[in-house]
Amino acid sequence: SATRVSKAIPLLYCPTRRAGEPYPVSTSSSSTSGGANPSTPYQTTGPVTQAGRTDYAMNGGSVFIAHGAGPTSLTVAGSYSWPNLKTSGFNGIASIHSQVSEAMITDTKETTYLLGEKYMSPEGYVTGNDPGDLFSAMSGDDVSLIRWSNTTLLPSMDRTANNNPPANATQIFGSSHGAGWDAAFCDGHVQLIGWAIDPTTHQYMATRNGHEVIDPTRIPK
């Protein structure tokens, strides 16, 4: 419902970035999630003008998987052609139409990302116009809630549009902190990851089943 979508959960916000409250849903922005207008993807609900957001995103793995538009109604959901995650290279914790059990995390849980802070542009903190922060925290799979990590998709500190923003900004982790970004791992611990993290190590920590050897000295704090 529109009431649920607009609900803000303070725990999902980074207090150094913005207050834990709902923010406007921009009707002028175009989502990279199937091209849907962010004010209209919600099914069986009234008009949505504000949405509770999140400053954190799930680990999608080291292989970027594009977000589809998804089924247009509950009626057609059963026959919708979902992406085949077995052939797409999905190796993270969450993706579109995914269901990852603990047994499927065969890498060391203390060095496997579960979720982390996501990159945002400061101009979009409260406007509803950041393309990686368009939807509600309750939306499920979309560009607002999943991030990827590999040698190209590296975390970045938040930067204004006129300050050389990173490529693929809607796909990467990041934060407003000067020292690094916070990540929660599959064993439950939370750790600050410094910006100078080794790119290959960053990629390895995104996979749940790659059996890579992680060198702790390559994880800057």
PDB file of N, CA and C in Angstrom, residues 148-184:
ATOM      1  N   TRP A 148      26.933  -4.193  -6.774  1.00  0.00           N
ATOM      2  CA  TRP A 148      27.856  -5.237  -7.214  1.00  0.00           C
ATOM      3  C   TRP A 148      29.300  -4.817  -6.957  1.00  0.00           C
ATOM      4  N   SER A 149      30.195  -5.779  -6.973  1.00  0.00           N
ATOM      5  CA  SER A 149      31.603  -5.499  -6.668  1.00  0.00           C
ATOM      6  C   SER A 149      32.498  -6.341  -7.561  1.00  0.00           C
ATOM      7  N   ASN A 150      33.350  -5.667  -8.320  1.00  0.00           N
ATOM      8  CA  ASN A 150      34.403  -6.363  -9.067  1.00  0.00           C
ATOM      9  C   ASN A 150      35.534  -5.379  -9.327  1.00  0.00           C
ATOM     10  N   THR A 151      36.464  -5.721 -10.161  1.00  0.00           N
ATOM     11  CA  THR A 151      37.632  -4.862 -10.368  1.00  0.00           C
ATOM     12  C   THR A 151      37.292  -3.581 -11.123  1.00  0.00           C
ATOM     13  N   THR A 152      36.103  -3.519 -11.700  1.00  0.00           N
ATOM     14  CA  THR A 152      35.627  -2.304 -12.370  1.00  0.00           C
ATOM     15  C   THR A 152      34.633  -1.552 -11.506  1.00  0.00           C
ATOM     16  N   LEU A 153      33.749  -2.286 -10.835  1.00  0.00           N
ATOM     17  CA  LEU A 153      32.727  -1.676  -9.979  1.00  0.00           C
ATOM     18  C   LEU A 153      33.291  -1.527  -8.570  1.00  0.00           C
ATOM     19  N   LEU A 154      34.041  -0.444  -8.375  1.00  0.00           N
ATOM     20  CA  LEU A 154      34.724  -0.194  -7.105  1.00  0.00           C
ATOM     21  C   LEU A 154      33.943   0.812  -6.270  1.00  0.00           C
ATOM     22  N   PRO A 155      34.007   0.704  -4.953  1.00  0.00           N
ATOM     23  CA  PRO A 155      33.279   1.648  -4.094  1.00  0.00           C
ATOM     24  C   PRO A 155      33.839   3.053  -4.226  1.00  0.00           C
ATOM     25  N   SER A 156      32.993   4.031  -3.943  1.00  0.00           N
ATOM     26  CA  SER A 156      33.415   5.425  -4.086  1.00  0.00           C
ATOM     27  C   SER A 156      32.777   6.295  -3.014  1.00  0.00           C
ATOM     28  N   MET A 157      33.512   7.286  -2.575  1.00  0.00           N
ATOM     29  CA  MET A 157      32.942   8.293  -1.690  1.00  0.00           C
ATOM     30  C   MET A 157      31.960   9.143  -2.483  1.00  0.00           C
ATOM     31  N   ASP A 158      30.858   9.557  -1.856  1.00  0.00           N
ATOM     32  CA  ASP A 158      29.863  10.402  -2.508  1.00  0.00           C
ATOM     33  C   ASP A 158      30.517  11.661  -3.065  1.00  0.00           C
ATOM     34  N   ARG A 159      30.139  12.013  -4.305  1.00  0.00           N
ATOM     35  CA  ARG A 159      30.699  13.214  -4.944  1.00  0.00           C
ATOM     36  C   ARG A 159      29.607  13.954  -5.683  1.00  0.00           C
ATOM     37  N   THR A 160      29.730  15.264  -5.732  1.00  0.00           N
ATOM     38  CA  THR A 160      28.766  16.076  -6.461  1.00  0.00           C
ATOM     39  C   THR A 160      28.947  15.879  -7.959  1.00  0.00           C
ATOM     40  N   ALA A 161      27.946  16.256  -8.719  1.00  0.00           N
ATOM     41  CA  ALA A 161      27.962  16.045 -10.159  1.00  0.00           C
ATOM     42  C   ALA A 161      29.093  16.788 -10.852  1.00  0.00           C
ATOM     43  N   ASN A 162      29.533  17.901 -10.283  1.00  0.00           N
ATOM     44  CA  ASN A 162      30.615  18.669 -10.911  1.00  0.00           C
ATOM     45  C   ASN A 162      31.985  18.291 -10.353  1.00  0.00           C
ATOM     46  N   ASN A 163      32.046  17.165  -9.634  1.00  0.00           N
ATOM     47  CA  ASN A 163      33.294  16.742  -9.013  1.00  0.00           C
ATOM     48  C   ASN A 163      33.670  15.328  -9.460  1.00  0.00           C
ATOM     49  N   ASN A 164      33.619  15.115 -10.772  1.00  0.00           N
ATOM     50  CA  ASN A 164      34.050  13.850 -11.375  1.00  0.00           C
ATOM     51  C   ASN A 164      33.396  12.633 -10.731  1.00  0.00           C
ATOM     52  N   PRO A 165      32.070  12.499 -10.824  1.00  0.00           N
ATOM     53  CA  PRO A 165      31.404  11.343 -10.218  1.00  0.00           C
ATOM     54  C   PRO A 165      31.848  10.048 -10.874  1.00  0.00           C
ATOM     55  N   PRO A 166      31.767   8.922 -10.163  1.00  0.00           N
ATOM     56  CA  PRO A 166      32.229   7.651 -10.707  1.00  0.00           C
ATOM     57  C   PRO A 166      31.317   7.124 -11.805  1.00  0.00           C
ATOM     58  N   ALA A 167      31.874   6.274 -12.658  1.00  0.00           N
ATOM     59  CA  ALA A 167      31.051   5.587 -13.649  1.00  0.00           C
ATOM     60  C   ALA A 167      30.197   4.539 -12.950  1.00  0.00           C
ATOM     61  N   ASN A 168      29.080   4.192 -13.579  1.00  0.00           N
ATOM     62  CA  ASN A 168      28.206   3.135 -13.045  1.00  0.00           C
ATOM     63  C   ASN A 168      27.789   3.412 -11.608  1.00  0.00           C
ATOM     64  N   ALA A 169      27.421   4.652 -11.339  1.00  0.00           N
ATOM     65  CA  ALA A 169      27.136   5.079  -9.967  1.00  0.00           C
ATOM     66  C   ALA A 169      25.983   4.318  -9.323  1.00  0.00           C
ATOM     67  N   THR A 170      25.038   3.817 -10.129  1.00  0.00           N
ATOM     68  CA  THR A 170      23.902   3.090  -9.560  1.00  0.00           C
ATOM     69  C   THR A 170      24.224   1.631  -9.265  1.00  0.00           C
ATOM     70  N   GLN A 171      25.459   1.211  -9.546  1.00  0.00           N
ATOM     71  CA  GLN A 171      25.819  -0.192  -9.367  1.00  0.00           C
ATOM     72  C   GLN A 171      26.838  -0.425  -8.252  1.00  0.00           C
ATOM     73  N   ILE A 172      27.372   0.642  -7.659  1.00  0.00           N
ATOM     74  CA  ILE A 172      28.498   0.485  -6.741  1.00  0.00           C
ATOM     75  C   ILE A 172      28.148   0.843  -5.294  1.00  0.00           C
ATOM     76  N   PHE A 173      28.946   0.286  -4.390  1.00  0.00           N
ATOM     77  CA  PHE A 173      28.855   0.661  -2.984  1.00  0.00           C
ATOM     78  C   PHE A 173      29.565   2.004  -2.784  1.00  0.00           C
ATOM     79  N   GLY A 174      29.326   2.627  -1.639  1.00  0.00           N
ATOM     80  CA  GLY A 174      29.966   3.908  -1.350  1.00  0.00           C
ATOM     81  C   GLY A 174      29.365   4.529  -0.102  1.00  0.00           C
ATOM     82  N   SER A 175      29.821   5.721   0.237  1.00  0.00           N
ATOM     83  CA  SER A 175      29.301   6.393   1.432  1.00  0.00           C
ATOM     84  C   SER A 175      29.740   7.849   1.422  1.00  0.00           C
ATOM     85  N   SER A 176      29.295   8.552   2.449  1.00  0.00           N
ATOM     86  CA  SER A 176      29.705   9.942   2.624  1.00  0.00           C
ATOM     87  C   SER A 176      30.885  10.072   3.578  1.00  0.00           C
ATOM     88  N   HIS A 177      31.423   8.945   4.052  1.00  0.00           N
ATOM     89  CA  HIS A 177      32.512   8.966   5.025  1.00  0.00           C
ATOM     90  C   HIS A 177      33.868   9.160   4.354  1.00  0.00           C
ATOM     91  N   GLY A 178      34.731   9.921   4.992  1.00  0.00           N
ATOM     92  CA  GLY A 178      36.046  10.159   4.428  1.00  0.00           C
ATOM     93  C   GLY A 178      36.963   8.946   4.450  1.00  0.00           C
ATOM     94  N   ALA A 179      36.768   8.050   5.416  1.00  0.00           N
ATOM     95  CA  ALA A 179      37.688   6.921   5.579  1.00  0.00           C
ATOM     96  C   ALA A 179      37.305   5.693   4.759  1.00  0.00           C
ATOM     97  N   GLY A 180      36.021   5.534   4.434  1.00  0.00           N
ATOM     98  CA  GLY A 180      35.598   4.349   3.704  1.00  0.00           C
ATOM     99  C   GLY A 180      34.097   4.123   3.835  1.00  0.00           C
ATOM    100  N   TRP A 181      33.654   2.908   3.565  1.00  0.00           N
ATOM    101  CA  TRP A 181      32.228   2.574   3.626  1.00  0.00           C
ATOM    102  C   TRP A 181      32.032   1.363   4.530  1.00  0.00           C
ATOM    103  N   ASP A 182      30.883   1.292   5.162  1.00  0.00           N
ATOM    104  CA  ASP A 182      30.591   0.211   6.097  1.00  0.00           C
ATOM    105  C   ASP A 182      29.923  -0.954   5.373  1.00  0.00           C
ATOM    106  N   ALA A 183      30.401  -2.155   5.660  1.00  0.00           N
ATOM    107  CA  ALA A 183      29.828  -3.368   5.089  1.00  0.00           C
ATOM    108  C   ALA A 183      29.492  -4.341   6.207  1.00  0.00           C
ATOM    109  N   ALA A 184      28.374  -5.030   6.058  1.00  0.00           N
ATOM    110  CA  ALA A 184      28.022  -6.137   6.947  1.00  0.00           C
ATOM    111  C   ALA A 184      28.361  -7.429   6.222  1.00  0.00           C
TER     112      ALA A 184
END
